[in-house]
Amino acid sequence: MANSSDTIYALSSGALPAGIAVVRISGPAAETILKRLTGKAVEPRIARLLVLRDEQGGILDQALTLFFPEGMSFTGEAVVELHLHGGKAVLRAVLDAIAVFPNTRPAEAGEFTRRAFINGRMDLTSAEGVADLISAETDAQRRFALSNAVGDQERLYSSWREKLIEARALIEADLDFSDEGDVPGSVADAVMEQVHALRVAVKDHLSQTRRGEILRDGFRIAIIGEPNVGKSSLLNALARRDVAIVSDEAGTTRDLIEVALDLGGYKVVLIDTAGLRETENKVERIGIERARNAAQQADLVLLLHVAGTEKPSLDLPVQTLSIATKADLQADSVTTEAILLSTETGVGISELLTGIKHCVSVAASGASLLLPSRERHVQHLRQAHHALERSEWSNLPIELLAEELRIAADHLGHITGAIGVDDLLDVIFTRFCIGK
């Protein structure tokens, strides 16, 4: 990461051309840059329509300008926003004019949000929530990301950490000052009751990990069956476009084909797979193995067979919907064990979508959006839970109990960025878009 004392700037709105282009400037020179570009005195937090000029006095654009003083902005630094006309030439001219100021440079990916974190404007989970909010594709993803961006996760993990720090302080006071009158007697029983309640809370929170993954990354559905049962046709029908090649020739699909959809506000990932059969073709065998793995790892399997033929029997550890395809070719087909479906006529598509939406809502919905949202959160939560488990071992010396509580509190601190995250910052913030 470049010098954090530099003043940074970047386009913070969408791709050009556009109706408006928003340029954000953050750092010690932000106020000076605005004064020089406009030739006007700066008024904090007031939008003003002003003419921007370069160093030679040439007109760059007429822009809506905003200035946020240090401590009252997104980054915590002095920040300027220029709302320009959204043309490429306009933007280039304005950025060139900003670049001539000393110690001023283009922002790196995620650098505005990184500065907000460093300056205490948000914790690490909130910063990650901002990134997720920007990339949200469905309403469920938006609500989940917004919950994290406004600090709900931070408040939960920080409250747990504070309770552990308090419990550890009581134990150490009991050890060091047990002969003093203002320190309560043995606090072990009271502390262990609180520790047990925290361990249960962390365990319950971890049990919701998969639900958080579904909200953030999507509900995965594998389409499984023998060759030529209509897997690719079903994928195309659900996606409402030609995603996969459809052919009468067996073994057309050799690899996994994934398509993301928005169903009922949730992200759903459909996976077309190779037809399951015995074959000597090495490439097809690899595809079949990948199909089996996809079925094992999916949240839901759509198991297809042609209407009027025997339903396949597969021992899968996940929920399965049985679908009898090509119903238009089997007019007299009747089944109570499968959804009767035809991609040619559309019969059964609505029923199938209803079934899928129900499965997704059951897996992803709940009373709270306070869920583990990233793998690093899960790893630290697991380590905190292990430490709390160890703290409940019988006959554990009180000194070791205090140490286990410290370990658990530290892992919670790593999640929010309260302690020891310098080595993670580049990894986290370089995944952001430029200008955020």
Tab-separated table of C-alpha atoms in Angstrom:
chain	number	residue	atom	x	y	z
A	1	MET	CA	0.000	0.000	0.000
A	2	ALA	CA	1.353	3.425	-0.966
A	3	ASN	CA	1.973	6.290	1.453
A	4	SER	CA	-1.113	6.736	3.636
A	5	SER	CA	-0.361	10.458	4.116
A	6	ASP	CA	-0.885	11.178	0.416
A	7	THR	CA	-4.062	12.780	-0.844
A	8	ILE	CA	-5.879	10.269	-3.022
A	9	TYR	CA	-8.496	10.665	-5.726
A	10	ALA	CA	-10.585	8.436	-7.984
A	11	LEU	CA	-13.810	8.127	-9.934
A	12	SER	CA	-16.274	6.738	-7.366
A	13	SER	CA	-19.316	6.359	-9.612
A	14	GLY	CA	-20.023	3.922	-12.450
A	15	ALA	CA	-18.499	3.425	-15.874
A	16	LEU	CA	-18.535	6.289	-18.368
A	17	PRO	CA	-20.180	7.799	-20.301
A	18	ALA	CA	-22.925	8.525	-17.783
A	19	GLY	CA	-25.183	11.331	-16.684
A	20	ILE	CA	-22.968	12.180	-13.710
A	21	ALA	CA	-19.416	11.227	-12.734
A	22	VAL	CA	-18.513	11.554	-9.050
A	23	VAL	CA	-14.842	12.112	-8.216
A	24	ARG	CA	-13.807	11.648	-4.602
A	25	ILE	CA	-10.678	13.283	-3.118
A	26	SER	CA	-9.460	12.368	0.393
A	27	GLY	CA	-6.483	13.580	2.386
A	28	PRO	CA	-4.702	16.635	3.745
A	29	ALA	CA	-4.674	18.507	0.409
A	30	ALA	CA	-8.381	17.986	-0.378
A	31	GLU	CA	-9.504	21.422	0.824
A	32	THR	CA	-6.646	23.183	-0.982
A	33	ILE	CA	-7.436	21.362	-4.227
A	34	LEU	CA	-11.073	22.457	-4.086
A	35	LYS	CA	-10.085	26.078	-3.408
A	36	ARG	CA	-7.644	26.078	-6.319
A	37	LEU	CA	-10.032	24.404	-8.766
A	38	THR	CA	-12.943	26.741	-7.942
A	39	GLY	CA	-11.220	29.907	-6.792
A	40	LYS	CA	-13.789	30.078	-3.999
A	41	ALA	CA	-13.721	29.767	-0.219
A	42	VAL	CA	-14.699	26.327	1.024
A	43	GLU	CA	-17.968	25.921	2.933
A	44	PRO	CA	-18.225	22.588	4.811
A	45	ARG	CA	-21.133	20.273	4.075
A	46	ILE	CA	-22.865	22.638	1.643
A	47	ALA	CA	-23.448	21.657	-1.988
A	48	ARG	CA	-22.401	24.416	-4.404
A	49	LEU	CA	-22.548	24.585	-8.202
A	50	LEU	CA	-19.178	26.012	-9.247
A	51	VAL	CA	-16.937	26.279	-12.313
A	52	LEU	CA	-13.761	24.182	-12.146
A	53	ARG	CA	-10.595	25.613	-13.734
A	54	ASP	CA	-7.106	24.221	-14.298
A	55	GLU	CA	-3.865	25.954	-13.243
A	56	GLN	CA	-3.861	28.026	-16.462
A	57	GLY	CA	-7.406	29.252	-15.839
A	58	GLY	CA	-9.018	27.106	-18.506
A	59	ILE	CA	-12.546	25.888	-17.762
A	60	LEU	CA	-12.740	22.162	-17.005
A	61	ASP	CA	-16.430	21.755	-16.168
A	62	GLN	CA	-19.292	23.097	-14.103
A	63	ALA	CA	-19.711	20.797	-11.110
A	64	LEU	CA	-21.667	20.324	-7.913
A	65	THR	CA	-19.039	20.449	-5.155
A	66	LEU	CA	-19.111	19.136	-1.578
A	67	PHE	CA	-16.525	19.431	1.183
A	68	PHE	CA	-16.466	17.313	4.347
A	69	PRO	CA	-13.990	18.388	7.069
A	70	GLU	CA	-11.658	15.970	8.804
A	71	GLY	CA	-13.552	13.767	11.257
A	72	MET	CA	-16.874	14.341	9.476
A	73	SER	CA	-16.387	12.265	6.332
A	74	PHE	CA	-16.517	8.653	5.159
A	75	THR	CA	-12.736	8.234	5.438
A	76	GLY	CA	-12.291	10.379	8.554
A	77	GLU	CA	-10.037	12.714	6.530
A	78	ALA	CA	-10.897	15.909	4.701
A	79	VAL	CA	-12.931	14.785	1.682
A	80	VAL	CA	-14.071	16.551	-1.475
A	81	GLU	CA	-16.681	15.271	-3.912
A	82	LEU	CA	-16.977	16.666	-7.426
A	83	HIS	CA	-20.190	15.794	-9.290
A	84	LEU	CA	-19.167	16.257	-12.916
A	85	HIS	CA	-20.822	15.769	-16.275
A	86	GLY	CA	-20.227	12.103	-17.024
A	87	GLY	CA	-18.083	12.319	-20.162
A	88	LYS	CA	-14.728	10.589	-20.541
A	89	ALA	CA	-12.948	13.754	-21.709
A	90	VAL	CA	-14.387	15.758	-18.809
A	91	LEU	CA	-13.217	13.196	-16.281
A	92	ARG	CA	-9.752	12.945	-17.829
A	93	ALA	CA	-9.293	16.734	-17.755
A	94	VAL	CA	-10.368	17.021	-14.106
A	95	LEU	CA	-8.197	14.107	-12.943
A	96	ASP	CA	-5.211	15.602	-14.792
A	97	ALA	CA	-5.829	18.910	-13.006
A	98	ILE	CA	-5.909	17.183	-9.614
A	99	ALA	CA	-2.751	15.190	-10.346
A	100	VAL	CA	-0.515	18.296	-10.520
A	101	PHE	CA	-0.853	18.947	-6.784
A	102	PRO	CA	2.059	17.665	-4.634
A	103	ASN	CA	1.683	14.375	-2.737
A	104	THR	CA	-1.489	13.605	-4.650
A	105	ARG	CA	-2.059	10.300	-6.464
A	106	PRO	CA	-4.801	7.986	-7.780
A	107	ALA	CA	-6.411	5.836	-5.093
A	108	GLU	CA	-5.710	2.127	-5.006
A	109	ALA	CA	-8.479	-0.471	-4.843
A	110	GLY	CA	-10.371	-0.157	-1.565
A	111	GLU	CA	-8.154	2.641	-0.283
A	112	PHE	CA	-10.980	4.995	0.726
A	113	THR	CA	-12.598	2.266	2.826
A	114	ARG	CA	-9.210	1.216	4.208
A	115	ARG	CA	-8.622	4.754	5.439
A	116	ALA	CA	-12.084	4.744	7.005
A	117	PHE	CA	-11.064	1.611	8.931
A	118	ILE	CA	-7.653	2.975	9.959
A	119	ASN	CA	-9.239	6.229	11.128
A	120	GLY	CA	-11.809	4.409	13.250
A	121	ARG	CA	-14.823	5.222	11.100
A	122	MET	CA	-15.734	1.542	10.812
A	123	ASP	CA	-14.532	-1.860	11.946
A	124	LEU	CA	-13.294	-4.625	9.650
A	125	THR	CA	-16.635	-6.452	9.450
A	126	SER	CA	-18.349	-3.202	8.428
A	127	ALA	CA	-15.719	-2.629	5.738
A	128	GLU	CA	-16.284	-6.122	4.394
A	129	GLY	CA	-20.016	-5.453	4.513
A	130	VAL	CA	-19.496	-2.381	2.330
A	131	ALA	CA	-17.684	-4.530	-0.259
A	132	ASP	CA	-20.497	-7.091	-0.174
A	133	LEU	CA	-23.107	-4.343	-0.481
A	134	ILE	CA	-21.467	-3.029	-3.652
A	135	SER	CA	-21.376	-6.505	-5.213
A	136	ALA	CA	-24.872	-7.567	-4.026
A	137	GLU	CA	-26.979	-8.999	-6.863
A	138	THR	CA	-30.164	-9.952	-5.005
A	139	ASP	CA	-32.334	-8.392	-2.321
A	140	ALA	CA	-31.280	-11.029	0.224
A	141	GLN	CA	-27.608	-10.267	-0.437
A	142	ARG	CA	-28.327	-6.546	-0.104
A	143	ARG	CA	-30.067	-6.942	3.258
A	144	PHE	CA	-27.355	-9.284	4.569
A	145	ALA	CA	-24.529	-6.983	3.462
A	146	LEU	CA	-26.281	-3.878	4.821
A	147	SER	CA	-26.684	-5.510	8.230
A	148	ASN	CA	-22.916	-6.018	8.352
A	149	ALA	CA	-22.074	-2.617	6.836
A	150	VAL	CA	-23.999	-0.727	9.532
A	151	GLY	CA	-22.140	-2.573	12.301
A	152	ASP	CA	-24.486	-5.319	13.494
A	153	GLN	CA	-21.728	-7.955	13.382
A	154	GLU	CA	-19.232	-5.681	15.108
A	155	ARG	CA	-21.632	-4.994	17.965
A	156	LEU	CA	-22.259	-8.708	18.504
A	157	TYR	CA	-18.598	-9.810	18.429
A	158	SER	CA	-17.425	-6.808	20.460
A	159	SER	CA	-20.040	-7.490	23.162
A	160	TRP	CA	-18.811	-11.082	23.427
A	161	ARG	CA	-15.206	-9.915	23.600
A	162	GLU	CA	-15.994	-7.352	26.292
A	163	LYS	CA	-17.662	-10.024	28.426
A	164	LEU	CA	-14.596	-12.267	28.100
A	165	ILE	CA	-12.239	-9.429	28.992
A	166	GLU	CA	-14.368	-8.621	32.035
A	167	ALA	CA	-14.422	-12.282	33.101
A	168	ARG	CA	-10.662	-12.544	32.700
A	169	ALA	CA	-10.155	-9.343	34.705
A	170	LEU	CA	-12.248	-10.756	37.557
A	171	ILE	CA	-10.233	-13.974	37.573
A	172	GLU	CA	-6.901	-12.145	37.566
A	173	ALA	CA	-8.120	-9.812	40.318
A	174	ASP	CA	-9.117	-12.873	42.319
A	175	LEU	CA	-5.609	-14.258	41.808
A	176	ASP	CA	-3.640	-11.103	42.529
A	177	PHE	CA	-5.730	-9.323	45.140
A	178	SER	CA	-7.688	-12.022	46.908
A	179	ASP	CA	-6.704	-10.522	50.277
A	180	GLU	CA	-8.111	-7.079	49.457
A	181	GLY	CA	-11.507	-6.138	50.803
A	182	ASP	CA	-12.894	-4.570	47.615
A	183	VAL	CA	-12.347	-7.686	45.508
A	184	PRO	CA	-15.070	-10.312	45.738
A	185	GLY	CA	-14.177	-13.768	46.906
A	186	SER	CA	-13.861	-16.666	44.524
A	187	VAL	CA	-15.431	-15.580	41.231
A	188	ALA	CA	-14.948	-18.915	39.480
A	189	ASP	CA	-18.579	-19.992	39.694
A	190	ALA	CA	-19.978	-16.689	38.400
A	191	VAL	CA	-17.369	-16.499	35.646
A	192	MET	CA	-17.939	-20.081	34.494
A	193	GLU	CA	-21.673	-19.511	34.250
A	194	GLN	CA	-21.037	-16.533	31.969
A	195	VAL	CA	-18.397	-18.410	29.960
A	196	HIS	CA	-20.756	-21.327	29.420
A	197	ALA	CA	-23.505	-19.005	28.146
A	198	LEU	CA	-21.018	-17.388	25.742
A	199	ARG	CA	-19.804	-20.756	24.461
A	200	VAL	CA	-23.385	-21.796	23.722
A	201	ALA	CA	-24.014	-18.485	21.933
A	202	VAL	CA	-20.883	-18.894	19.777
A	203	LYS	CA	-21.812	-22.493	18.986
A	204	ASP	CA	-25.334	-21.481	17.937
A	205	HIS	CA	-23.880	-18.694	15.812
A	206	LEU	CA	-21.495	-21.118	14.090
A	207	SER	CA	-24.375	-23.481	13.341
A	208	GLN	CA	-25.731	-20.760	11.027
A	209	THR	CA	-22.572	-20.710	8.898
A	210	ARG	CA	-24.123	-22.446	5.898
A	211	ARG	CA	-27.070	-20.057	5.943
A	212	GLY	CA	-24.666	-17.140	5.749
A	213	GLU	CA	-22.843	-18.779	2.832
A	214	ILE	CA	-26.144	-19.244	0.988
A	215	LEU	CA	-27.123	-15.593	1.459
A	216	ARG	CA	-23.725	-14.304	0.346
A	217	ASP	CA	-22.612	-16.825	-2.313
A	218	GLY	CA	-25.857	-18.474	-3.402
A	219	PHE	CA	-27.925	-21.652	-3.031
A	220	ARG	CA	-26.326	-24.339	-5.219
A	221	ILE	CA	-28.561	-26.668	-7.254
A	222	ALA	CA	-27.081	-29.574	-9.228
A	223	ILE	CA	-29.045	-30.961	-12.195
A	224	ILE	CA	-28.311	-34.692	-12.290
A	225	GLY	CA	-29.401	-37.604	-14.493
A	226	GLU	CA	-28.457	-39.977	-17.271
A	227	PRO	CA	-27.558	-38.657	-20.752
A	228	ASN	CA	-30.371	-37.164	-22.860
A	229	VAL	CA	-32.891	-36.794	-20.043
A	230	GLY	CA	-33.115	-33.031	-20.615
A	231	LYS	CA	-30.648	-31.562	-18.119
A	232	SER	CA	-29.282	-28.886	-20.451
A	233	SER	CA	-32.782	-28.104	-21.766
A	234	LEU	CA	-33.960	-27.563	-18.191
A	235	LEU	CA	-30.996	-25.290	-17.452
A	236	ASN	CA	-31.805	-23.210	-20.534
A	237	ALA	CA	-35.488	-23.074	-19.622
A	238	LEU	CA	-34.816	-21.897	-16.064
A	239	ALA	CA	-32.178	-19.391	-17.213
A	240	ARG	CA	-34.484	-18.248	-20.066
A	241	ARG	CA	-31.578	-18.246	-22.507
A	242	ASP	CA	-29.371	-20.730	-24.357
A	243	VAL	CA	-26.621	-21.388	-21.840
A	244	ALA	CA	-25.866	-25.028	-22.603
A	245	ILE	CA	-25.692	-26.944	-25.897
A	246	VAL	CA	-28.697	-29.216	-26.421
A	247	SER	CA	-28.194	-32.267	-28.646
A	248	ASP	CA	-29.585	-35.750	-29.179
A	249	GLU	CA	-26.017	-37.038	-28.996
A	250	ALA	CA	-25.218	-38.559	-25.621
A	251	GLY	CA	-22.353	-37.071	-23.638
A	252	THR	CA	-22.605	-33.527	-25.042
A	253	THR	CA	-22.017	-31.957	-21.622
A	254	ARG	CA	-18.543	-32.844	-20.381
A	255	ASP	CA	-17.930	-30.192	-17.731
A	256	LEU	CA	-19.969	-28.270	-15.167
A	257	ILE	CA	-21.918	-25.270	-16.456
A	258	GLU	CA	-23.015	-22.765	-13.799
A	259	VAL	CA	-25.666	-20.070	-14.108
A	260	ALA	CA	-26.665	-17.625	-11.349
A	261	LEU	CA	-30.322	-16.606	-11.030
A	262	ASP	CA	-32.356	-14.390	-8.726
A	263	LEU	CA	-35.259	-16.436	-7.365
A	264	GLY	CA	-37.503	-14.785	-4.808
A	265	GLY	CA	-34.743	-12.350	-3.866
A	266	TYR	CA	-32.163	-15.102	-3.267
A	267	LYS	CA	-29.143	-15.941	-5.403
A	268	VAL	CA	-29.443	-19.445	-6.852
A	269	VAL	CA	-26.628	-21.164	-8.756
A	270	LEU	CA	-27.812	-23.833	-11.225
A	271	ILE	CA	-25.231	-26.438	-12.223
A	272	ASP	CA	-25.646	-28.491	-15.408
A	273	THR	CA	-23.639	-31.706	-15.277
A	274	ALA	CA	-22.463	-34.572	-17.459
A	275	GLY	CA	-24.895	-37.458	-17.902
A	276	LEU	CA	-24.316	-40.350	-15.493
A	277	ARG	CA	-23.439	-43.592	-17.315
A	278	GLU	CA	-20.683	-46.147	-17.734
A	279	THR	CA	-18.185	-45.037	-20.392
A	280	GLU	CA	-14.642	-45.704	-21.550
A	281	ASN	CA	-14.134	-42.118	-22.727
A	282	LYS	CA	-11.564	-40.569	-20.380
A	283	VAL	CA	-12.792	-36.981	-20.758
A	284	GLU	CA	-16.417	-37.966	-20.212
A	285	ARG	CA	-15.463	-40.007	-17.161
A	286	ILE	CA	-13.831	-36.919	-15.645
A	287	GLY	CA	-17.033	-34.980	-16.312
A	288	ILE	CA	-19.133	-37.700	-14.673
A	289	GLU	CA	-16.902	-37.656	-11.598
A	290	ARG	CA	-17.314	-33.882	-11.391
A	291	ALA	CA	-21.076	-34.344	-11.709
A	292	ARG	CA	-21.101	-36.720	-8.750
A	293	ASN	CA	-18.999	-34.307	-6.685
A	294	ALA	CA	-21.316	-31.425	-7.574
A	295	ALA	CA	-24.293	-33.481	-6.399
A	296	GLN	CA	-22.547	-34.287	-3.110
A	297	GLN	CA	-21.733	-30.616	-2.423
A	298	ALA	CA	-24.999	-29.050	-3.616
A	299	ASP	CA	-27.744	-27.680	-1.396
A	300	LEU	CA	-30.383	-29.260	-3.635
A	301	VAL	CA	-30.294	-31.881	-6.409
A	302	LEU	CA	-32.747	-31.991	-9.293
A	303	LEU	CA	-32.747	-35.693	-10.236
A	304	LEU	CA	-34.062	-36.112	-13.776
A	305	HIS	CA	-35.443	-39.106	-15.649
A	306	VAL	CA	-37.590	-39.381	-18.766
A	307	ALA	CA	-41.317	-39.692	-18.009
A	308	GLY	CA	-42.449	-43.310	-18.357
A	309	THR	CA	-39.013	-44.729	-17.477
A	310	GLU	CA	-37.752	-46.021	-14.175
A	311	LYS	CA	-36.764	-43.393	-11.650
A	312	PRO	CA	-32.995	-43.553	-10.946
A	313	SER	CA	-31.789	-44.467	-7.492
A	314	LEU	CA	-28.942	-42.364	-6.151
A	315	ASP	CA	-27.839	-42.279	-2.524
A	316	LEU	CA	-27.237	-38.549	-1.970
A	317	PRO	CA	-26.724	-36.722	1.352
A	318	VAL	CA	-28.673	-33.669	0.168
A	319	GLN	CA	-32.308	-32.821	-0.467
A	320	THR	CA	-33.526	-34.098	-3.832
A	321	LEU	CA	-36.418	-33.177	-6.114
A	322	SER	CA	-37.369	-35.913	-8.583
A	323	ILE	CA	-38.348	-34.657	-12.058
A	324	ALA	CA	-39.930	-36.667	-14.894
A	325	THR	CA	-38.959	-34.916	-18.137
A	326	LYS	CA	-40.208	-34.900	-21.746
A	327	ALA	CA	-43.804	-35.117	-20.577
A	328	ASP	CA	-44.968	-33.878	-23.992
A	329	LEU	CA	-43.754	-37.155	-25.507
A	330	GLN	CA	-45.532	-39.244	-22.874
A	331	ALA	CA	-49.077	-37.890	-22.861
A	332	ASP	CA	-50.421	-40.673	-20.664
A	333	SER	CA	-47.664	-40.405	-18.045
A	334	VAL	CA	-48.869	-40.064	-14.478
A	335	THR	CA	-46.596	-39.788	-11.449
A	336	THR	CA	-47.056	-38.957	-7.800
A	337	GLU	CA	-43.372	-39.236	-6.947
A	338	ALA	CA	-41.959	-36.670	-9.356
A	339	ILE	CA	-42.689	-33.310	-10.933
A	340	LEU	CA	-43.954	-33.968	-14.463
A	341	LEU	CA	-42.155	-31.517	-16.728
A	342	SER	CA	-41.728	-30.523	-20.378
A	343	THR	CA	-39.347	-27.793	-21.484
A	344	GLU	CA	-41.080	-27.782	-24.873
A	345	THR	CA	-44.559	-26.924	-23.595
A	346	GLY	CA	-43.610	-25.365	-20.262
A	347	VAL	CA	-45.624	-27.923	-18.267
A	348	GLY	CA	-44.251	-28.289	-14.733
A	349	ILE	CA	-41.831	-25.324	-14.878
A	350	SER	CA	-43.963	-23.195	-12.551
A	351	GLU	CA	-44.367	-26.085	-10.115
A	352	LEU	CA	-40.630	-26.728	-10.164
A	353	LEU	CA	-39.806	-23.070	-9.516
A	354	THR	CA	-42.232	-23.042	-6.597
A	355	GLY	CA	-40.516	-26.110	-5.151
A	356	ILE	CA	-37.058	-24.587	-5.585
A	357	LYS	CA	-38.099	-21.265	-3.994
A	358	HIS	CA	-39.494	-23.159	-1.008
A	359	CYS	CA	-36.236	-25.083	-0.547
A	360	VAL	CA	-34.177	-21.897	-0.813
A	361	SER	CA	-36.342	-19.935	1.626
A	362	VAL	CA	-36.219	-22.740	4.190
A	363	ALA	CA	-32.423	-22.969	3.915
A	364	ALA	CA	-31.710	-19.231	3.911
A	365	SER	CA	-34.456	-17.465	5.827
A	366	GLY	CA	-34.481	-16.790	9.538
A	367	ALA	CA	-35.300	-14.267	12.216
A	368	SER	CA	-31.852	-12.649	12.173
A	369	LEU	CA	-29.202	-11.602	9.652
A	370	LEU	CA	-26.487	-11.830	12.314
A	371	LEU	CA	-24.567	-14.650	10.650
A	372	PRO	CA	-20.928	-15.489	9.929
A	373	SER	CA	-20.351	-13.831	6.552
A	374	ARG	CA	-16.799	-14.863	5.604
A	375	GLU	CA	-14.529	-17.858	5.990
A	376	ARG	CA	-12.019	-15.930	8.107
A	377	HIS	CA	-14.838	-15.078	10.546
A	378	VAL	CA	-15.751	-18.765	10.777
A	379	GLN	CA	-12.150	-19.812	11.452
A	380	HIS	CA	-11.717	-17.286	14.280
A	381	LEU	CA	-15.120	-18.168	15.748
A	382	ARG	CA	-14.175	-21.844	15.768
A	383	GLN	CA	-10.900	-21.095	17.518
A	384	ALA	CA	-12.734	-18.932	20.065
A	385	HIS	CA	-15.232	-21.753	20.645
A	386	HIS	CA	-12.417	-24.294	21.123
A	387	ALA	CA	-10.808	-22.018	23.710
A	388	LEU	CA	-14.116	-21.640	25.556
A	389	GLU	CA	-14.554	-25.421	25.485
A	390	ARG	CA	-11.113	-25.874	27.019
A	391	SER	CA	-11.936	-23.289	29.672
A	392	GLU	CA	-14.776	-25.527	30.871
A	393	TRP	CA	-12.535	-28.528	31.473
A	394	SER	CA	-12.901	-29.784	35.032
A	395	ASN	CA	-10.042	-29.069	37.434
A	396	LEU	CA	-8.483	-26.581	35.029
A	397	PRO	CA	-6.085	-24.329	36.996
A	398	ILE	CA	-7.460	-20.816	37.243
A	399	GLU	CA	-4.339	-19.405	35.566
A	400	LEU	CA	-5.012	-21.545	32.483
A	401	LEU	CA	-8.687	-20.564	32.574
A	402	ALA	CA	-7.654	-16.903	32.295
A	403	GLU	CA	-5.366	-17.776	29.371
A	404	GLU	CA	-8.133	-19.584	27.469
A	405	LEU	CA	-10.405	-16.576	27.923
A	406	ARG	CA	-7.641	-14.352	26.527
A	407	ILE	CA	-7.282	-16.603	23.475
A	408	ALA	CA	-11.030	-16.562	22.835
A	409	ALA	CA	-11.218	-12.765	23.210
A	410	ASP	CA	-8.251	-12.287	20.870
A	411	HIS	CA	-9.872	-14.369	18.131
A	412	LEU	CA	-13.012	-12.248	18.360
A	413	GLY	CA	-10.831	-9.143	18.185
A	414	HIS	CA	-9.198	-10.440	15.015
A	415	ILE	CA	-12.622	-10.583	13.325
A	416	THR	CA	-13.503	-6.946	13.968
A	417	GLY	CA	-9.957	-5.661	13.496
A	418	ALA	CA	-9.569	-4.626	17.119
A	419	ILE	CA	-6.214	-6.421	17.281
A	420	GLY	CA	-3.549	-7.888	15.010
A	421	VAL	CA	-4.896	-7.523	11.474
A	422	ASP	CA	-2.130	-5.611	9.685
A	423	ASP	CA	-1.144	-8.673	7.657
A	424	LEU	CA	-4.751	-9.053	6.448
A	425	LEU	CA	-5.435	-5.517	5.280
A	426	ASP	CA	-3.854	-5.800	1.838
A	427	VAL	CA	-5.716	-9.051	1.200
A	428	ILE	CA	-9.068	-7.608	2.221
A	429	PHE	CA	-9.005	-4.148	0.669
A	430	THR	CA	-7.340	-4.930	-2.665
A	431	ARG	CA	-10.488	-6.944	-3.487
A	432	PHE	CA	-12.547	-3.741	-3.438
A	433	CYS	CA	-13.254	-1.711	-6.567
A	434	ILE	CA	-11.290	1.429	-7.334
A	435	GLY	CA	-12.955	4.514	-5.852
A	436	LYS	CA	-14.365	2.786	-2.778
